[in-house]
XYZ file of C-alpha atoms in Angstrom:
626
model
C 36.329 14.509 -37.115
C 34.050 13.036 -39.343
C 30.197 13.247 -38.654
C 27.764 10.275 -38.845
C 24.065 11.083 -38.385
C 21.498 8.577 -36.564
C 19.305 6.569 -38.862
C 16.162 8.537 -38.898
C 14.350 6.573 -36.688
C 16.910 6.083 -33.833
C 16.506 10.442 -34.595
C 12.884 10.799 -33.467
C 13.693 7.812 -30.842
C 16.355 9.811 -29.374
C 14.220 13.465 -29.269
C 11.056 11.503 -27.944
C 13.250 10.301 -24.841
C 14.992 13.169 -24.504
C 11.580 15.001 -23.907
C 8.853 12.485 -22.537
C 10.234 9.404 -21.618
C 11.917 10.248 -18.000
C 9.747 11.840 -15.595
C 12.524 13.134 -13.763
C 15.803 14.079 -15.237
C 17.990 12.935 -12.363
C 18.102 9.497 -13.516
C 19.950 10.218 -16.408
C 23.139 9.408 -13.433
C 21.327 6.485 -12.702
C 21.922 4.708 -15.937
C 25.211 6.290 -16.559
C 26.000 4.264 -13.303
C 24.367 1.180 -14.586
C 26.478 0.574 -17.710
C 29.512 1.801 -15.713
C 28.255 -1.256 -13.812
C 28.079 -3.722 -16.790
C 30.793 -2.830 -17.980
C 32.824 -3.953 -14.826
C 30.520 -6.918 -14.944
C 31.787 -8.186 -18.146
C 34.919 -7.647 -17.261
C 34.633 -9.902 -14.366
C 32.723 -12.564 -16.626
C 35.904 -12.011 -19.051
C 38.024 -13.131 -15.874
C 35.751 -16.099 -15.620
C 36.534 -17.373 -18.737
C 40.336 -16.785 -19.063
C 42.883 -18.188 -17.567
C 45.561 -15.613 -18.629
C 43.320 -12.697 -16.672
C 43.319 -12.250 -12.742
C 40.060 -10.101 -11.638
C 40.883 -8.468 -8.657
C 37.873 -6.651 -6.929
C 39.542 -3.971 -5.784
C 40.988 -2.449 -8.732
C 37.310 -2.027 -10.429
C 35.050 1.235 -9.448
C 33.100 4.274 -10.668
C 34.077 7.719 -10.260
C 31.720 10.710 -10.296
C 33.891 13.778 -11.219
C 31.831 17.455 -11.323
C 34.011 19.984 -12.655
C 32.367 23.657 -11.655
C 34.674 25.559 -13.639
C 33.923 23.811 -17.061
C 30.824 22.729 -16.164
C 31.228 18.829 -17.182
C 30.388 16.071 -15.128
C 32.639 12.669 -16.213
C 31.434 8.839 -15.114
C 34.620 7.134 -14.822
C 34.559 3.450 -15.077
C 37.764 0.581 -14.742
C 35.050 -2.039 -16.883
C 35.660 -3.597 -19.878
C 35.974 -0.617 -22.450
C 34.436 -0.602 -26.206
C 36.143 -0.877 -29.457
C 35.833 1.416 -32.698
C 33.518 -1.240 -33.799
C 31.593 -1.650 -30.531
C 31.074 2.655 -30.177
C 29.627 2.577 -33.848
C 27.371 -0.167 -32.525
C 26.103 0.490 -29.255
C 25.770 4.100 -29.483
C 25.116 4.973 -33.266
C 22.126 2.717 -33.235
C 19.635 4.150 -30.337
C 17.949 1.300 -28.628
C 21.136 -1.451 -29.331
C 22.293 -2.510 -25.874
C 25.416 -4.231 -26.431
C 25.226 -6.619 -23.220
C 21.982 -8.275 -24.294
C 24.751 -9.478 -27.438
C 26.878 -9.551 -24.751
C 24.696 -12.445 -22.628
C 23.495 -14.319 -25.963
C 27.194 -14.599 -27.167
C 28.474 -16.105 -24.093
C 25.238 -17.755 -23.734
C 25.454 -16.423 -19.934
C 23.625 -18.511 -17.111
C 20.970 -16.613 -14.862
C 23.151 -15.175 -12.248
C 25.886 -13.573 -14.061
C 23.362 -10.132 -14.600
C 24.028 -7.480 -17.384
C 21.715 -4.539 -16.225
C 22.495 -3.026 -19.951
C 20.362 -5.339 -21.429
C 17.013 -2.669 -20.733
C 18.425 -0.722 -23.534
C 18.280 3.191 -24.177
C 19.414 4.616 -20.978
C 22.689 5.970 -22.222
C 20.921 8.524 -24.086
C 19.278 10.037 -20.994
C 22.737 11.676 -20.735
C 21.216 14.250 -23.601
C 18.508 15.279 -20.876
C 21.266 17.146 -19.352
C 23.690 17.927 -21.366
C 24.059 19.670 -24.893
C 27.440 17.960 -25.593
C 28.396 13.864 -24.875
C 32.026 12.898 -25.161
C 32.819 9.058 -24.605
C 36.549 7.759 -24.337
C 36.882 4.311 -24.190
C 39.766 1.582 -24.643
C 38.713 -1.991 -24.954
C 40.412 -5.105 -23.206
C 40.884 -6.210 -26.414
C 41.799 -3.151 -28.231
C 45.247 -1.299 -28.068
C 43.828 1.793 -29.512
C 41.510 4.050 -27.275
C 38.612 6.051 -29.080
C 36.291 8.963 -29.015
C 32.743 9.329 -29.574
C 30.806 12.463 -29.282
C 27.331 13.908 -30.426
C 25.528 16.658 -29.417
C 22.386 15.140 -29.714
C 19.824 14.296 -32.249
C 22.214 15.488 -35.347
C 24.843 12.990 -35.543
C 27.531 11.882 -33.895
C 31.694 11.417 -34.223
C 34.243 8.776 -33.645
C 37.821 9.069 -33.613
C 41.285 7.586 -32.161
C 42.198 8.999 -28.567
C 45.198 8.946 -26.781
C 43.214 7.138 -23.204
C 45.830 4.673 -21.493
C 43.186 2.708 -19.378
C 40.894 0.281 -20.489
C 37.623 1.088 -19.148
C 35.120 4.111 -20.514
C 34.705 7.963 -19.397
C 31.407 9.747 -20.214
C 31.532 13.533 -19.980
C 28.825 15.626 -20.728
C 29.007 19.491 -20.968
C 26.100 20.401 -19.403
C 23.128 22.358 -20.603
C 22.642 26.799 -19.736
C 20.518 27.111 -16.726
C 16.966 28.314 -18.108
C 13.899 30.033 -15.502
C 12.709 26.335 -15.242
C 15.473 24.166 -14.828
C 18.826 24.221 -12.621
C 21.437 22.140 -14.339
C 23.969 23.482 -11.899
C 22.511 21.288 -9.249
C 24.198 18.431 -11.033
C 27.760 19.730 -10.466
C 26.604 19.695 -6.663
C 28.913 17.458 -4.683
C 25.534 16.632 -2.270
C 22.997 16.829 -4.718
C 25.461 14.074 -6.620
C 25.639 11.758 -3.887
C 21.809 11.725 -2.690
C 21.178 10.994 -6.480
C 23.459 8.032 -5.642
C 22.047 6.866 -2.996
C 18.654 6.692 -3.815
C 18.642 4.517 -7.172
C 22.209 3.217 -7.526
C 23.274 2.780 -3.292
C 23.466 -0.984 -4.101
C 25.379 -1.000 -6.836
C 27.834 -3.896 -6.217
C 30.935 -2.046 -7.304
C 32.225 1.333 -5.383
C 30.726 4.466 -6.620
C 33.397 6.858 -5.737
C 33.815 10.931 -4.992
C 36.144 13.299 -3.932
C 33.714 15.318 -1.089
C 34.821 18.377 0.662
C 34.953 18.270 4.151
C 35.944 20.028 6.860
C 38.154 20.125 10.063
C 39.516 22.332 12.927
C 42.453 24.510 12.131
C 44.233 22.841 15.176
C 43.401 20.907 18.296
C 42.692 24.364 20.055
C 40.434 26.483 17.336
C 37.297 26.571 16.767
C 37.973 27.518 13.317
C 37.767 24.857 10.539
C 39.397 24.394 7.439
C 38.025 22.484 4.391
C 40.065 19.851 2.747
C 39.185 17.491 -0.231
C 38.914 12.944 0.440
C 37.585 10.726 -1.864
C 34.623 8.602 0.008
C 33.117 5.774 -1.439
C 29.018 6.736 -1.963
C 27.155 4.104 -2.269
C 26.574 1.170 0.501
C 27.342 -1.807 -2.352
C 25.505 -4.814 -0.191
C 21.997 -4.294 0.035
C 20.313 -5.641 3.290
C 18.249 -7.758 1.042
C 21.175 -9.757 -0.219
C 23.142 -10.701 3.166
C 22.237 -13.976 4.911
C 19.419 -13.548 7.125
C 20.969 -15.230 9.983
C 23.562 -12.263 9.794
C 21.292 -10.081 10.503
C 19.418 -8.429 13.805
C 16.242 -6.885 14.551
C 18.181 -3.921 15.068
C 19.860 -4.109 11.476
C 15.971 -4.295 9.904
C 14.889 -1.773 11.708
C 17.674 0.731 10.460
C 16.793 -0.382 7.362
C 13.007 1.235 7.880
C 14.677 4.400 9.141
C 17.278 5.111 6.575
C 14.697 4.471 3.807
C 12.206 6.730 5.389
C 9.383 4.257 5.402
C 7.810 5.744 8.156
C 8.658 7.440 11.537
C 7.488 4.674 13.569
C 8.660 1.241 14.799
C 7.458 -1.281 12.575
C 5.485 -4.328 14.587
C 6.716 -6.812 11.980
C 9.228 -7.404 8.891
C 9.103 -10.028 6.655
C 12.318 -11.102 4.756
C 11.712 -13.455 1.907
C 13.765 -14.671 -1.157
C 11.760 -16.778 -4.042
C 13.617 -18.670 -6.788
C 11.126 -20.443 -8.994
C 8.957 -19.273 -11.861
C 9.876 -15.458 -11.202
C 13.173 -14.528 -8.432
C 13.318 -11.911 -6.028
C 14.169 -10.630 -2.538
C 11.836 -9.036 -0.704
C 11.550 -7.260 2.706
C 8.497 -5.989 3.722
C 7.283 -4.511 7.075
C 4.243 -4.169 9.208
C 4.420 -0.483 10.478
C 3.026 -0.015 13.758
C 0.937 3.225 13.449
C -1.091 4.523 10.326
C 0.547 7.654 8.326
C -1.726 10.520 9.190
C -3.197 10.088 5.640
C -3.298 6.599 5.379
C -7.439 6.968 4.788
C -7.485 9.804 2.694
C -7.252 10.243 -1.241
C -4.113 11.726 -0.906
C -2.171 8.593 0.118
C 0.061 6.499 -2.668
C 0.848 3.217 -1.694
C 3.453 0.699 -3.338
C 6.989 -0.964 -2.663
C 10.149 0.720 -3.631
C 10.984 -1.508 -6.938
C 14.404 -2.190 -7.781
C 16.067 -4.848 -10.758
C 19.708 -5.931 -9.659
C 19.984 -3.620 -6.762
C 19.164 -0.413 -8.867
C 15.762 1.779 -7.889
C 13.406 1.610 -10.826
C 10.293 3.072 -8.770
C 9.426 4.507 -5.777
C 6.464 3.513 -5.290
C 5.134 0.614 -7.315
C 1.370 0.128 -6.763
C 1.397 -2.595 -8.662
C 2.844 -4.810 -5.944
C 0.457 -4.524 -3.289
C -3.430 -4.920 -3.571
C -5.207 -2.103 -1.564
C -6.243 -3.982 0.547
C -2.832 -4.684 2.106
C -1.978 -1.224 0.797
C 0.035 -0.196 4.830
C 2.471 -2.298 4.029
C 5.971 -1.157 3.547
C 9.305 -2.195 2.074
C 10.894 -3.179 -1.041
C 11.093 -5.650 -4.355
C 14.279 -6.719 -5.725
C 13.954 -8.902 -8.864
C 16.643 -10.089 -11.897
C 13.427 -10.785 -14.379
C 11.392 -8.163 -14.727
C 11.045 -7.188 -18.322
C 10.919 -3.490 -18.508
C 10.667 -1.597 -21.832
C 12.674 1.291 -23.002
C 12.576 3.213 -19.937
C 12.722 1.743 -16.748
C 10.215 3.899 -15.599
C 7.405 2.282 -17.755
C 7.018 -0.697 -16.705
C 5.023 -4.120 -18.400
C 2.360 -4.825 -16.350
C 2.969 -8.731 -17.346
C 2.821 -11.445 -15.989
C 6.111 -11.509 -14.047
C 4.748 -8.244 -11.833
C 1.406 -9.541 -11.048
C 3.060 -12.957 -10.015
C 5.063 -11.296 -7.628
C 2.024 -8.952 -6.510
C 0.133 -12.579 -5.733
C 3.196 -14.137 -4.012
C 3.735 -11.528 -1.571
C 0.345 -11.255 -0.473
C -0.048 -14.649 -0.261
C 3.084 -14.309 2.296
C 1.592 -10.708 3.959
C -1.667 -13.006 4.773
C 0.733 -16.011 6.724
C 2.374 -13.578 8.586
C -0.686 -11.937 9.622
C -2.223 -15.419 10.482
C 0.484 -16.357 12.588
C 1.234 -12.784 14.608
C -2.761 -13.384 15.424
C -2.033 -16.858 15.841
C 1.331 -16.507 18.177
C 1.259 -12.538 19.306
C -1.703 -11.379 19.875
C -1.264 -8.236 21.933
C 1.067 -7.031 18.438
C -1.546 -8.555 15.886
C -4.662 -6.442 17.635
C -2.711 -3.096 18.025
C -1.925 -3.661 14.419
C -5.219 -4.249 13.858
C -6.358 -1.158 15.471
C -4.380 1.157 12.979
C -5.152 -1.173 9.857
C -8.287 -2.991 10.681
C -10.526 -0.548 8.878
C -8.811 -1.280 5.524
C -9.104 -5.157 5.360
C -12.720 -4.827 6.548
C -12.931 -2.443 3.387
C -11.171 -5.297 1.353
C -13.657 -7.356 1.969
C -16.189 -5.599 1.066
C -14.721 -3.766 -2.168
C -15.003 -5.259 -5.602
C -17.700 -7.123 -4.455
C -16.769 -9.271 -2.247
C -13.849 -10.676 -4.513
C -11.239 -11.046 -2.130
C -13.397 -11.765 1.019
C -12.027 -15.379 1.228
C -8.120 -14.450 1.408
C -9.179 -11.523 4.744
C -12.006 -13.397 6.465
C -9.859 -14.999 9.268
C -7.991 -11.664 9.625
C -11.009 -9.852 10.861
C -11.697 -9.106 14.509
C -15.091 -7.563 16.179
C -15.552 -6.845 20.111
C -17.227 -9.480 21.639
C -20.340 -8.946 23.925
C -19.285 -11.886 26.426
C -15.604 -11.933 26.293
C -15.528 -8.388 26.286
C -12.202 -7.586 23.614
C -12.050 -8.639 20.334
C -12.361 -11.929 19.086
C -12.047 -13.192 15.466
C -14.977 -14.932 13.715
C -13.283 -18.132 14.260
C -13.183 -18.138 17.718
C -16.573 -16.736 17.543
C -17.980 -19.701 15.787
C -15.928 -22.478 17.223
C -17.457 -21.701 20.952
C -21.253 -21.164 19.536
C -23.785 -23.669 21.392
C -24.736 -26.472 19.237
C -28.630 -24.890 19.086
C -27.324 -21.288 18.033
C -28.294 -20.608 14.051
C -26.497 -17.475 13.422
C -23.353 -15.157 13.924
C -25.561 -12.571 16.046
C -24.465 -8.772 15.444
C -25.146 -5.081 16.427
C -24.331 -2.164 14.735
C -23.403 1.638 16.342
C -21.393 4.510 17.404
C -19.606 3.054 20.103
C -19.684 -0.205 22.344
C -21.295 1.740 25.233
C -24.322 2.639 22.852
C -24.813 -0.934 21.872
C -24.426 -2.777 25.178
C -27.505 -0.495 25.759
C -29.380 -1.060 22.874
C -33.319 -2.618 23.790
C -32.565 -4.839 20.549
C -29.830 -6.721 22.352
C -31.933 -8.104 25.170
C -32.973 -11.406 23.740
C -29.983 -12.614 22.433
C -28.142 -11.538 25.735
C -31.018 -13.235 27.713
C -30.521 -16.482 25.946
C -26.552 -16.543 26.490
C -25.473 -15.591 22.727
C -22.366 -13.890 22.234
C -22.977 -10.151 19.748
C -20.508 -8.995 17.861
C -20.348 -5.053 18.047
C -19.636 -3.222 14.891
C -18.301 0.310 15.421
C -16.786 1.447 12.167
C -18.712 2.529 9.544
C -17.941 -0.525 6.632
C -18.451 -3.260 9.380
C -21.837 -4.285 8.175
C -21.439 -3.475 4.181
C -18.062 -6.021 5.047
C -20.499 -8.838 6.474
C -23.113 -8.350 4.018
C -20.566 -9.246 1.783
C -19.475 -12.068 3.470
C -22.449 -13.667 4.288
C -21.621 -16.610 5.808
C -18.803 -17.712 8.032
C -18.346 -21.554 8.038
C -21.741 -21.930 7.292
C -23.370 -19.465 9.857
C -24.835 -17.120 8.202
C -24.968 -13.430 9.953
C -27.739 -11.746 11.420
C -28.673 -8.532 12.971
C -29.979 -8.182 16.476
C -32.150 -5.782 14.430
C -33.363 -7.786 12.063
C -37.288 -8.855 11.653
C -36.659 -12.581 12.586
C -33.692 -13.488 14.873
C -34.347 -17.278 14.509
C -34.255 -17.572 18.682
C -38.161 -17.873 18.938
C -39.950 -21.600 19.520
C -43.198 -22.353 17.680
C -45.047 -22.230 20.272
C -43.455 -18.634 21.171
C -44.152 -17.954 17.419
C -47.940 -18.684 17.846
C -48.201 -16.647 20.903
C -47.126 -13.802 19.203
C -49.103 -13.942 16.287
C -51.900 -14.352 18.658
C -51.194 -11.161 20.485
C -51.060 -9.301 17.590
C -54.287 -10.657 16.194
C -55.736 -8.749 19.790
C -54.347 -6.076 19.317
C -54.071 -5.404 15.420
C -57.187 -2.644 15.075
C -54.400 -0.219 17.300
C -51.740 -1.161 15.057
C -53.187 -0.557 12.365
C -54.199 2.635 13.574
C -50.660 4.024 14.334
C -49.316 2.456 11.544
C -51.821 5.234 9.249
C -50.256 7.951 11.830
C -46.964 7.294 10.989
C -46.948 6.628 7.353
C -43.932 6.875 5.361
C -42.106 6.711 8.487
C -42.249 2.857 9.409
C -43.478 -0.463 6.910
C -45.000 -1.892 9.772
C -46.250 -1.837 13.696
C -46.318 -5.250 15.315
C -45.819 -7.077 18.913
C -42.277 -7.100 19.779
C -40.557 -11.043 20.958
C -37.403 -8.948 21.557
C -37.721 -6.867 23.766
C -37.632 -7.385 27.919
C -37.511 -4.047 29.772
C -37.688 -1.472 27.244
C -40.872 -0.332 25.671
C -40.558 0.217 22.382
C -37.216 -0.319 19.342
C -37.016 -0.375 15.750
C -36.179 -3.260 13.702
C -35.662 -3.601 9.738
C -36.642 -5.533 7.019
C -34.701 -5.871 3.656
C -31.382 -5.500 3.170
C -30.623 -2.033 4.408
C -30.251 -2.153 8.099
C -30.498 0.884 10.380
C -26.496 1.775 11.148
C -26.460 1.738 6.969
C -29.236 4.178 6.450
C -27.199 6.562 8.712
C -23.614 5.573 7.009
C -24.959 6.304 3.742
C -27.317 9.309 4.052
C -23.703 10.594 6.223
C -22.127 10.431 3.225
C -21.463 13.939 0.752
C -22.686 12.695 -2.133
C -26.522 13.931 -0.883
C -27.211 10.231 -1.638
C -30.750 9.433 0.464
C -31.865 6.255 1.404
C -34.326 4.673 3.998
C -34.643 1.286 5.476
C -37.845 -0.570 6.234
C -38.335 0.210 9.606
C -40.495 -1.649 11.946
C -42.001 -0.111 15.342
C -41.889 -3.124 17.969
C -43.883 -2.730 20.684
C -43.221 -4.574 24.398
C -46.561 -5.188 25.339
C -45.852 -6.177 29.069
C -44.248 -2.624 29.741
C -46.660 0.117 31.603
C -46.156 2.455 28.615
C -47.991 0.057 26.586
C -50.611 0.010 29.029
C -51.290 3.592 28.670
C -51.062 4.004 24.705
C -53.371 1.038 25.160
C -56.088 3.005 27.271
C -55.550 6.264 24.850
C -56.504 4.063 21.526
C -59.345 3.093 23.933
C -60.877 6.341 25.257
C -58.689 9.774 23.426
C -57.662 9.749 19.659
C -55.624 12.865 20.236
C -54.058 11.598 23.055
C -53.344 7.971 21.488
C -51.441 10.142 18.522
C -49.425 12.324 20.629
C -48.016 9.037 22.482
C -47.633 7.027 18.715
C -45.499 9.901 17.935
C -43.621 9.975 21.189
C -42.581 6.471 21.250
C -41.253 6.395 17.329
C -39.151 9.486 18.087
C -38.129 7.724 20.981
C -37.211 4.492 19.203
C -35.619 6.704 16.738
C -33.675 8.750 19.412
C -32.414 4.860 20.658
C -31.001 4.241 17.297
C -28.802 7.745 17.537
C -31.189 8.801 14.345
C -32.264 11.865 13.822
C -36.097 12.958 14.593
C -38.028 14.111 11.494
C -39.216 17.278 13.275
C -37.412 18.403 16.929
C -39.463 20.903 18.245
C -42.851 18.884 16.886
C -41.051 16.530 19.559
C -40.122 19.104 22.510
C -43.568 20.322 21.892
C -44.853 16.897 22.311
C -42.575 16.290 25.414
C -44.700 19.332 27.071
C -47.909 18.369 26.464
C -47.287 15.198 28.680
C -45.810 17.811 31.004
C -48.649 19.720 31.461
């Protein structure tokens, strides 16, 4: 047998995939499959276009054949064979894929799909094994032929005495080394969950003879193995079948058998697009987070498969984080995918999928809120967190497509409410989207700063987590009402003539502000007559941007990062404690600074911030004692 040797650079081609291009060297079965598969495929197409052929379905498969003893693993296929001429082509040249000729000669219309036409992946065989061996006999050839190469040194072809058209691949597999099991490729289960994960949908029958085993007789409890040939792979994807044929029940297996999570999902979304880019896609809600859904460690993505055949697990490129919990799969004909199909383009093609199916993620949402409330707000209460983050990541940049996805707890209604609702019942006079920030909704029903809004009939919004009011900060404005903290210097409730009282008061009583505004410097910006508060004597309010509830998130946070807001000590000047702080400034300077202190540690205590100096404060606490 003559040797031929690669052209150099289909040589370095051929040792750089062998080494680097597959991350995992199980898929070298994967495309073995898929040209088993296009080869069947042009048969078919062959059928299409002659009268004198008859394809019947049946009589075309692929057979996986481990052979322990020899160590050789054959893919058997009944397609459409190769010719001397086509061997020397399609597999002396690395990188020739001999069904992209295959579409351009027969000019072939988008639906007939040749899965060869990504290339290399023939040579991911030499992954495995030291030795290839390819018998073929073409439809149109009489004479069968062998080609065989042992890798990156050259290759043979010569007659062979094969009776069927179609192609075997057999490849002597490599010795077993301390870091890699080749053995585990002559494994009949090994084999078939190979199968099943990237080629299940393969639309011809993958087939296998299994061992399996039975009792010895009706009365033993001893079994005997015996030998069947089973069919592996599924053929119809779920994806593909008429949706009308299918049940809730049939989706839901669907989530189970692909191991997208150990829940029931709360939603699945089925959708097929033909247009600029096709695909089928079915994508599902789950109804619980994973237990790392908000850590570093979690990967999200869609299973990513072109003509039924897995080309990633997990493809992060179809899903924006924000929408990252979703679940499911991608099934598209025109992807263009470069020598491996583990490297993906990030082209155009992905990211116009990536914006179709969120555009479809954000409908569905809209209408569960919309038409199932009970399911939208328990979904909300595993994935809430993470569109409140999308709002506020990237600066604000995709606030627009989650703003009427968001829901808060309502002060009045007393469950959540979306911002929506919110604004649509506001009284005409009402100038902002009134919130309050804390640890729980318990703390914040009982926070002093609440009292005026509640007093004049506003509904609050209560924000619990910790991104709620970075999120509205970013947002700004809902239908032109702008937000505003209960906390915040100027809650735009007051009349003018309420306005001018105030200022008024303060004018009395400024020499005492002043005063324990110098005893607590560097711990508030200012000490002024409170229009907020009814019953309680004293709060803290901001000014600036950073509010309270952020000065706690972010000084929370391990990256020792420090901040402070502007705090403001209010002061209820109708409440008896005034009256006494009042007559200490008056008549006993010690006495006026112990009670200064006092009531900003109080204020601070309110707030659920810490005091600067605890037992300064218990000690303080027993001199009023005593």
């Amino acid at each position: 047998m003559a040797k031929k040797e690669f052209k150099a650079e289909s040589k370095r081609l051929l040792d750089i995939m062998i080494n680097s291009i597959y991350s995992q060297k199980e898929v070298f079965l994967r495309e073995l499959i898929s040209n088993a598969s296009d080869a069947i495929d042009k048969m078919y197409y062959q059928a299409l276009t002659d009268d004198s052929m008859t394809f019947h379905k049946d009589d075309y498969y692929i057979e996986v054949i481990p052979n322990k003893e020899e160590r050789t693993l054959t893919v058997k296929d009944t397609g459409i064979g190769m010719t001397e001429e086509e061997l020397e082509t399609n597999l002396g040249v690395i990188a020739k894929s001999g069904s992209l000729a295959f579409r351009k000669e027969n000019e072939i219309e988008d639906g007939h799909d040749i899965i060869g036409q990504f290339g290399v992946g023939f040579y991911a065989a030499f992954m495995v094994a030291d030795k290839v061996t390819v018998k073929t006999r073409s439809l149109s050839s009489e004479q069968a032929y062998k080609w065989e190469s042992t890798g990156a040194d050259g290759y043979a072809i010569e007659k062979d005495d094969k009776e069927d058209i179609g192609t075997e691949i057999i490849l002597n597999l490599k010795e077993n080394t301390d870091d890699e099991d080749y053995d585990q490729f002559l494994e009949e289960h090994r084999l078939q969950t190979i199968i099943k994960k990237y080629s299940d949908f393969i639309r011809y029958p993958i087939k296998m003879t299994v061992t399996k085993s039975k009792p010895q007789d009706e009365d033993s409890d001893e079994y005997v193995e015996y030998q069947e040939e089973e069919t592996v792979n599924s053929m119809v994807p779920i994806w593909r079948k008429n949706k009308e044929e299918l049940t809730d029940e049939d989706y839901e297996n669907f989530y189970k058998e692909k191991h997208y999570g150990f829940d029931k999902p709360l939603k699945y979304i089925h959708t097929k697009v033909d247009g600029t880019i096709r695909y089928n896609a079915i994508l599902y809600i789950p109804e619980n987070a994973p237990f790392d859904y908000y850590s570093p460690e979690y990967e999200k993505g869609l299973e990513l498969y072109s003509n039924g055949i897995l080309i990633m697990e997990k493809s992060p490129e179809l899903l924006p984080d924000y929408f990252s919990f979703v679940k499911g799969m991608v099934d598209s004909e025109d992807l263009s995918l470069n020598i491996s199909r583990e490297m993906l383009q990030h082209d155009r093609q992905l990211k116009l999928i990536e914006k179709n199916i969120t555009k479809k993620i954000k409908q569905e949402l809209k209408k569960l809120l919309r038409n199932e409330r009970e399911t939208y707000e328990k979904f909300y209460d595993a994935f809430g967190r993470q569109l409140k983050f999308g709002v506020y990541n990237n600066f604000g940049a995709n606030k627009e497509t989650l703003k009427d996805l968001l829901l808060f707890y309502s002060s009045t209604e007393k469950k959540l409410v979306s911002l929506h609702e919110y604004v649509a019942r506001m009284p005409e006079e009402q100038k902002y989207i009134y919130y309050a920030a804390g640890e729980s909704n318990e703390r914040i029903e009982k926070l002093p700063q609440t009292e005026l809004v509640a007093d004049k009939g506003y509904e609050i919004l209560y924000f619990t987590d910790e991104v709620d009011e970075f999120a509205i900060k970013m947002l700004n404005e809902y239908e032109g009402k702008e937000f505003r903290s209960v906390s915040s210097g100027d809650l735009g409730i007051d009349t003018e003539e309420e306005n001018q009282k105030a200022k008024e008061e303060e004018n009395e009583h400024q020499d005492m502000f002043v005063k324990m505004k110098e005893i607590l410097s560097g711990k508030v910006s200012d000490v002024k007559v409170s229009k907020r508060l009814k019953s309680h004597p004293v709060c803290l309010s901001t000014e600036g941007e950073i509010s309270l509830e952020m000065e706690k998130v972010i000084n929370a946070m391990p990256n020792n990062q420090q901040i402070q807001a502007d705090k403001v000590l209010e002061m209820n000047i109708d409440h008896d404690v005034y009256h006494s702080l009042k007559a200490a400034f008056d008549k006993d300077e010690e006495t006026f600074k112990l009670y200064t202190n006092l009531l900003y540690n109080q204020a601070l205590l309110i707030e659920g911030l810490p005091v600067n100096d605890p037992v300064e404060f218990t000690n303080d606490i027993c001199k009023v004692m005593i």
